[in-house]
Tab-separated table of C-alpha atoms and ligand atoms in Angstrom:
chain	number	residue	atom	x	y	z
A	1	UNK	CA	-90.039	-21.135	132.065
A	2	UNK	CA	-87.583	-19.119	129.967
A	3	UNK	CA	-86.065	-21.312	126.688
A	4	UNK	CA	-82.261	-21.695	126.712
A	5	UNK	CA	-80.621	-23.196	123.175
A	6	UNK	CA	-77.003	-24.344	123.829
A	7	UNK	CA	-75.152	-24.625	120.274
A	8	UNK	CA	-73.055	-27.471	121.452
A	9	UNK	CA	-70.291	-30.129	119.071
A	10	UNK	CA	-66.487	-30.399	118.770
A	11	UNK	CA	-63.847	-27.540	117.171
A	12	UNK	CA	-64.608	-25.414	114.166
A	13	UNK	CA	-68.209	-26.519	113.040
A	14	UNK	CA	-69.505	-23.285	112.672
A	15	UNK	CA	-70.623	-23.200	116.157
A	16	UNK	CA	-69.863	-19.338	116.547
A	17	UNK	CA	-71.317	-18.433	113.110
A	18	UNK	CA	-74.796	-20.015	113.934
A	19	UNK	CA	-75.098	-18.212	116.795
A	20	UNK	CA	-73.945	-14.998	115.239
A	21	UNK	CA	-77.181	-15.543	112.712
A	22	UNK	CA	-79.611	-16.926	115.470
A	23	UNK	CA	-78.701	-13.796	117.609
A	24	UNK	CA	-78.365	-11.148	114.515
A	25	UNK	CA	-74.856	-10.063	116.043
A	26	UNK	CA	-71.434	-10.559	115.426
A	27	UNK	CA	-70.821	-10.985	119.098
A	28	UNK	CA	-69.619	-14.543	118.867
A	29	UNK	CA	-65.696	-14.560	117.628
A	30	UNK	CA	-65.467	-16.834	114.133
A	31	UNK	CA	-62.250	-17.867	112.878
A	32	UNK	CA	-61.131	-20.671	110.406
A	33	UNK	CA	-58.926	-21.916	113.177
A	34	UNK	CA	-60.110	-24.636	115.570
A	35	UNK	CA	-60.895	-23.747	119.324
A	36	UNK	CA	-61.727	-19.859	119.402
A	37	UNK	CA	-64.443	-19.999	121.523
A	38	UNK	CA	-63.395	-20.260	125.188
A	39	UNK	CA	-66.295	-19.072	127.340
A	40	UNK	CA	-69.407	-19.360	126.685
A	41	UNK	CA	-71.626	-16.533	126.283
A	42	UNK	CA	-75.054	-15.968	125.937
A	43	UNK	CA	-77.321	-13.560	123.245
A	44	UNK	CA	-81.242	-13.482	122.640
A	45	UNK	CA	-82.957	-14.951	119.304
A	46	UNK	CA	-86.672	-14.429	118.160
A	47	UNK	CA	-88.702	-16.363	115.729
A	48	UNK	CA	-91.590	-16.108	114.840
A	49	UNK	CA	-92.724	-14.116	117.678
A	50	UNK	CA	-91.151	-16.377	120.466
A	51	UNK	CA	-87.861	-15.152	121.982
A	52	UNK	CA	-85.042	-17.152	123.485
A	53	UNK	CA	-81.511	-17.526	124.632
A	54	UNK	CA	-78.698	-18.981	122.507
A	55	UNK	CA	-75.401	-20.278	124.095
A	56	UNK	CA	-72.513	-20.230	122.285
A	57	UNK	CA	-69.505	-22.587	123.579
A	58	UNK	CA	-66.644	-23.586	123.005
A	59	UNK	CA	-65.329	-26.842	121.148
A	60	UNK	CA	-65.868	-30.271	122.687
A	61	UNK	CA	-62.801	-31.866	122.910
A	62	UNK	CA	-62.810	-35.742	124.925
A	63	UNK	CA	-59.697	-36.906	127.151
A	64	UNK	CA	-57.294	-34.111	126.428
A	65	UNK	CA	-55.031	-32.526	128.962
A	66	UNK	CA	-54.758	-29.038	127.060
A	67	UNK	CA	-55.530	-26.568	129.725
A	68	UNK	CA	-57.858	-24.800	127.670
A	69	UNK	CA	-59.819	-27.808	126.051
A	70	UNK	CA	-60.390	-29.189	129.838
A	71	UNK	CA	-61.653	-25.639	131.169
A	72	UNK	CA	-63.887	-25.542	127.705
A	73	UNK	CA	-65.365	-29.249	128.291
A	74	UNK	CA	-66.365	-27.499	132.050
A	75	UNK	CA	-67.649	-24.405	130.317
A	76	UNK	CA	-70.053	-26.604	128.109
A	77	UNK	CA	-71.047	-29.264	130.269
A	78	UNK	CA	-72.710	-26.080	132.258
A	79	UNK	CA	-74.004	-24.414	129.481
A	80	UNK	CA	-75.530	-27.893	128.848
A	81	UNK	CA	-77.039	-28.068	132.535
A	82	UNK	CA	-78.859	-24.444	131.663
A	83	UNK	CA	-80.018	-25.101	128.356
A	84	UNK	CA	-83.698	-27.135	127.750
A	85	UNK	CA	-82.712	-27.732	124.180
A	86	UNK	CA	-79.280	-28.663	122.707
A	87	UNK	CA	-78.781	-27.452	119.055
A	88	UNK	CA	-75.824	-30.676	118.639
A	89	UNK	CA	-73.498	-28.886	115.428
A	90	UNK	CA	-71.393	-31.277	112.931
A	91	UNK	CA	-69.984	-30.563	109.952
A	92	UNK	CA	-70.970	-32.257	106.375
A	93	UNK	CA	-67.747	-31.035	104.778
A	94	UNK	CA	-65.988	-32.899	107.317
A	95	UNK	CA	-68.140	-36.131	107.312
A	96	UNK	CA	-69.314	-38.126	110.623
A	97	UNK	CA	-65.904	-38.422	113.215
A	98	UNK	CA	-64.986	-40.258	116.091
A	99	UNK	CA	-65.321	-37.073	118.454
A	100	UNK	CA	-68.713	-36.470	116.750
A	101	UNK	CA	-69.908	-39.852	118.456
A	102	UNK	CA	-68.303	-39.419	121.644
A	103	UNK	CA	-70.248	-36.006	121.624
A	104	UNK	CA	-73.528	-37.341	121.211
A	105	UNK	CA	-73.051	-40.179	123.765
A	106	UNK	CA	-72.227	-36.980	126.253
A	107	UNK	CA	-75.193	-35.304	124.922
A	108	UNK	CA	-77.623	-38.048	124.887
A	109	UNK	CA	-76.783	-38.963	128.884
A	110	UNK	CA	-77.771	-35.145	129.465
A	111	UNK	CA	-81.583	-36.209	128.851
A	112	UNK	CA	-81.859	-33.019	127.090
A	113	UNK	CA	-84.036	-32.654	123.869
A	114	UNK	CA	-80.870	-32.586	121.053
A	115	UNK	CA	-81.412	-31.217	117.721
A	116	UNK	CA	-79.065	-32.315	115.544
A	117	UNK	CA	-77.599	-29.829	113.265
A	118	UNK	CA	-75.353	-31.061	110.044
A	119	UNK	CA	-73.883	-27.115	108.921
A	120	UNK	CA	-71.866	-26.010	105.874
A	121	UNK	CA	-74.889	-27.177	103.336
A	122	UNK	CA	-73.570	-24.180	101.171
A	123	UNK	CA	-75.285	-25.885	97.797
A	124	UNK	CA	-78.441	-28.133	96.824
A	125	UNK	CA	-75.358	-30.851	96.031
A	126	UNK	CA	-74.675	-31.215	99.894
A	127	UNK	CA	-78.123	-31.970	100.989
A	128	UNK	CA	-77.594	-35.494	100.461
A	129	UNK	CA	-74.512	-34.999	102.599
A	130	UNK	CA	-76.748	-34.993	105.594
A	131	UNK	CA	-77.571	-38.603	105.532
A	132	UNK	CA	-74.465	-39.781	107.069
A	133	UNK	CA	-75.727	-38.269	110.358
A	134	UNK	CA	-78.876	-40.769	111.014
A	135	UNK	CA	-75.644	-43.020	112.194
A	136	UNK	CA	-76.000	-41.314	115.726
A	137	UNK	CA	-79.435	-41.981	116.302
A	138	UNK	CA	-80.624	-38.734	116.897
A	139	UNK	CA	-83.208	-38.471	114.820
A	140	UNK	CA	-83.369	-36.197	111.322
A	141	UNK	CA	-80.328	-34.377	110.864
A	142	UNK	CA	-81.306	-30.609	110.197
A	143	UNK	CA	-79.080	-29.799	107.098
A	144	UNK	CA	-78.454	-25.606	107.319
A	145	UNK	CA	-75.496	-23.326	105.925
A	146	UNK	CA	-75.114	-21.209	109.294
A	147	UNK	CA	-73.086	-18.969	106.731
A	148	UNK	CA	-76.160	-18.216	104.506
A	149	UNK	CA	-78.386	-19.248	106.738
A	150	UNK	CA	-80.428	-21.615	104.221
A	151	UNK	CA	-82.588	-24.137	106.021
A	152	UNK	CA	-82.246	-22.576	109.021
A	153	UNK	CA	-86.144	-21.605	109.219
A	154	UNK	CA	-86.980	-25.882	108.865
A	155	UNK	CA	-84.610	-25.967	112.228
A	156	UNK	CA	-86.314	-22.590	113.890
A	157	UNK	CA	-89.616	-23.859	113.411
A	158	UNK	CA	-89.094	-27.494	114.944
A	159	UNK	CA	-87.542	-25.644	118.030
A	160	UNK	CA	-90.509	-23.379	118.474
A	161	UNK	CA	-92.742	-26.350	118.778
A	162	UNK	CA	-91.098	-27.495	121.826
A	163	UNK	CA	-90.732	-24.503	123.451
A	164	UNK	CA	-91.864	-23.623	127.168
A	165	UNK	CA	-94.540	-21.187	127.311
A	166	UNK	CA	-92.919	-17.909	127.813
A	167	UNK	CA	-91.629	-15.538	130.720
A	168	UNK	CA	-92.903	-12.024	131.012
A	169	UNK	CA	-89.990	-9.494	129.385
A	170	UNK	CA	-88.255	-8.953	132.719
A	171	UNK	CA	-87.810	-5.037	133.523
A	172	UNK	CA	-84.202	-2.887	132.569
A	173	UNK	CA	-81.317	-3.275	134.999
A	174	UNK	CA	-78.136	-1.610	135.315
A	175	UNK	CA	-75.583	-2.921	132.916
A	176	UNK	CA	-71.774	-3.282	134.219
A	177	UNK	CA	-68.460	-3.922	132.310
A	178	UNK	CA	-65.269	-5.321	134.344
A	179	UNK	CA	-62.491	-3.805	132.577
A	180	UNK	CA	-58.352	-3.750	133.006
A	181	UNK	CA	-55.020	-5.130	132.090
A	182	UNK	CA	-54.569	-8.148	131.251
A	183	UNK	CA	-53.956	-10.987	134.371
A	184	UNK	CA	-55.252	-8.573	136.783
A	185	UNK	CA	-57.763	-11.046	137.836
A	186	UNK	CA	-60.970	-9.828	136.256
A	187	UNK	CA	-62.108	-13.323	135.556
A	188	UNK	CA	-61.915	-14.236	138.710
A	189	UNK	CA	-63.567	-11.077	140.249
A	190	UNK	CA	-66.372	-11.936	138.203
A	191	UNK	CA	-66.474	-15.550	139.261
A	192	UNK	CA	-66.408	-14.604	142.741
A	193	UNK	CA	-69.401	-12.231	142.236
A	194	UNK	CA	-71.907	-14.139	140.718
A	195	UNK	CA	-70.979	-17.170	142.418
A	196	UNK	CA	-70.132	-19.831	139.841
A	197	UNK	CA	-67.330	-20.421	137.225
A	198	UNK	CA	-68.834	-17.805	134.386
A	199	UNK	CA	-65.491	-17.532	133.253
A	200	UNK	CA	-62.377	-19.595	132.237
A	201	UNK	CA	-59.304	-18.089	134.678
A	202	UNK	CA	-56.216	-19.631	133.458
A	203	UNK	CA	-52.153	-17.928	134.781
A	204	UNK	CA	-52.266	-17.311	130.772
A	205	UNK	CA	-52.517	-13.490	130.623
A	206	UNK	CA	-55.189	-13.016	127.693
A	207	UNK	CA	-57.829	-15.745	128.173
A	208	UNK	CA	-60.864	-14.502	127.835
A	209	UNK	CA	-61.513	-13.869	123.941
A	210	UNK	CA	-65.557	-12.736	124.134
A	211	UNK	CA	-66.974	-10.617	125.839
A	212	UNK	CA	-68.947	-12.470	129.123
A	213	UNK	CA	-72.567	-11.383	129.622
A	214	UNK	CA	-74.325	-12.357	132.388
A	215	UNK	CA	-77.268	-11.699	134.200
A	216	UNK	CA	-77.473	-11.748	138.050
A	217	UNK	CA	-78.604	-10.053	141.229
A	218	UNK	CA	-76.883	-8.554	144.037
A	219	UNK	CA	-78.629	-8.028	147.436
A	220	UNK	CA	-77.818	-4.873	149.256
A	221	UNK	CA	-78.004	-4.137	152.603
A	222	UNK	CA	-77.396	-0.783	154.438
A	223	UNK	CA	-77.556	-0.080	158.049
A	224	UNK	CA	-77.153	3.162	159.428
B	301	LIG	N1	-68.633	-23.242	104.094
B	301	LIG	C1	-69.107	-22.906	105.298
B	301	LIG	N2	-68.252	-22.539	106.261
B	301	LIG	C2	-68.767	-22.220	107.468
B	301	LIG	C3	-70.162	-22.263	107.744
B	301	LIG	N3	-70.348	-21.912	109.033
B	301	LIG	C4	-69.108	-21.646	109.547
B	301	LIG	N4	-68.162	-21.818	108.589
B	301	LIG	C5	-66.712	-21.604	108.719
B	301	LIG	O1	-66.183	-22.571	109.622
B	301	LIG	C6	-65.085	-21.989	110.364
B	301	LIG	C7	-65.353	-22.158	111.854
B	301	LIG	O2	-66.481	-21.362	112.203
B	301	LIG	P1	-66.794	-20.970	113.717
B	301	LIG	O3	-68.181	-20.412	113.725
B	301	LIG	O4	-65.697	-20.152	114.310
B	301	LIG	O5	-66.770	-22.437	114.370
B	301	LIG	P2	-66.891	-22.855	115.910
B	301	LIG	O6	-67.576	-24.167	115.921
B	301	LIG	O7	-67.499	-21.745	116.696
B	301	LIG	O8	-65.358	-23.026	116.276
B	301	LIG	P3	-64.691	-23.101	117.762
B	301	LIG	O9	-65.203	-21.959	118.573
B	301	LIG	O10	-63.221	-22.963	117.440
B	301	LIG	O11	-65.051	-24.445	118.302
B	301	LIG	C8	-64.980	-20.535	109.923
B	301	LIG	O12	-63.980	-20.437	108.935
B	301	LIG	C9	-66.360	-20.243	109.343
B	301	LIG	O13	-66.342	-19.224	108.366
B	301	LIG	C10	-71.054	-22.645	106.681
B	301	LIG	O14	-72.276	-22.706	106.803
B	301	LIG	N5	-70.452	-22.975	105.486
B	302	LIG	MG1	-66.765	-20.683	118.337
């Protein structure tokens, strides 16, 4: 069975910036400004010999009627029904919030195994920081700098140990790219082709922020 990591928590926790490190890209858009990520998009990881895919999604936002923060909840409540392991993101500059606990009752309903994941520990002074986190019951908050990316080998190595046993490398196939103006309805084109709502489609011309990825097959049949 193949490993999917979602990188899952509410607005601006560094969501984007972890998976830019996990995946050795800047794919992922990061921004100081709260709710970039729309869709969520996929990249591959490796450590110590074991590869994976990382899902990056957008912020978790509970009981809000913003058009974008209710297509976002339905992009990550999917990426949460792919994933075998949640990496669960807060924030130790930020402390423990409210929307921080309604995550992780969301999360912990999912019966998913849920790492939890207290970012920004940019200095030895903020380890402590951390502590604060046990209040979710989650277990041992992981305390990394997704900017520096100290700790985050404690955090790699406790994922490894609950990983599936791996899929064969699957063989090369054709890459595509949907491309056009903006509104013309390539969202939706790709929605309709692989069958299942990849991609936030909003009347808002210029939705989509990151690129989409996705992997899928298409049956062909000719008859002459
Ligand atoms: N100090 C510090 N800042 C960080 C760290 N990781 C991310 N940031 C900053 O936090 C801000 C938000 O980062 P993103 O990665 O865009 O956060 P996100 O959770 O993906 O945000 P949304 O997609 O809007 O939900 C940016 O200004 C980042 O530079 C870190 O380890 N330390
Ligand atoms: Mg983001």
């Amino acid at each position: 069975m193949a490993n999917i990591v979602a990188i899952v928590g509410r607005p601006n926790v560094g969501k984007s910036t972890f998976f830019n490190r996990l995946t050795e890209s800047r794919k992922a858009i990061v921004d100081e400004s709260a709710g970039v990520t729309r869709d969520r998009h996929y990249g591959k990881a490796e450590w110590i010999g074991r590869t994976f895919s990382v899902i990056d999604t957008g912020g978790y936002v509970v009981g809000s009627d913003d058009i974008f923060e209710k297509e976002i909840r339905k992009q990550v409540d999917l990426a949460i029904d792919e994933a075998n392991i949640i990496l669960f993101v807060v924030d130790v500059a930020d402390g423990l919030t409210d929307l921080d606990k309604e995550v992780a009752n969301m999360l912990r309903k999912s019966g998913k195994k849920i790492f939890l994941v207290a970012n920004k520990v940019d200095s030895s002074a903020r380890i402590h920081d951390v502590n604060e986190f046990y209040a979710l019951g989650l277990g041992d908050p992981f305390g990394i700098s997704g900017m520096s990316g100290s700790g985050t080998g404690e955090l790699l190595d406790a994922m490894v140990e609950v990983f599936e046993p791996e899929d064969l490398d699957e063989p090369d196939v054709p890459r595509l790219a949907i491309i056009g103006q903006p509104n013309v309805g390539k969202s939706s084109l790709l929605n309709t082709l692989i069958g299942e709502e990849r991609s936030i489609v909003t009347p808002m011309a210029g939705t989509t922020r990151d690129t989409i990825y996705k992997r899928y097959i298409v049956s062909v049949s000719i008859s002459c």
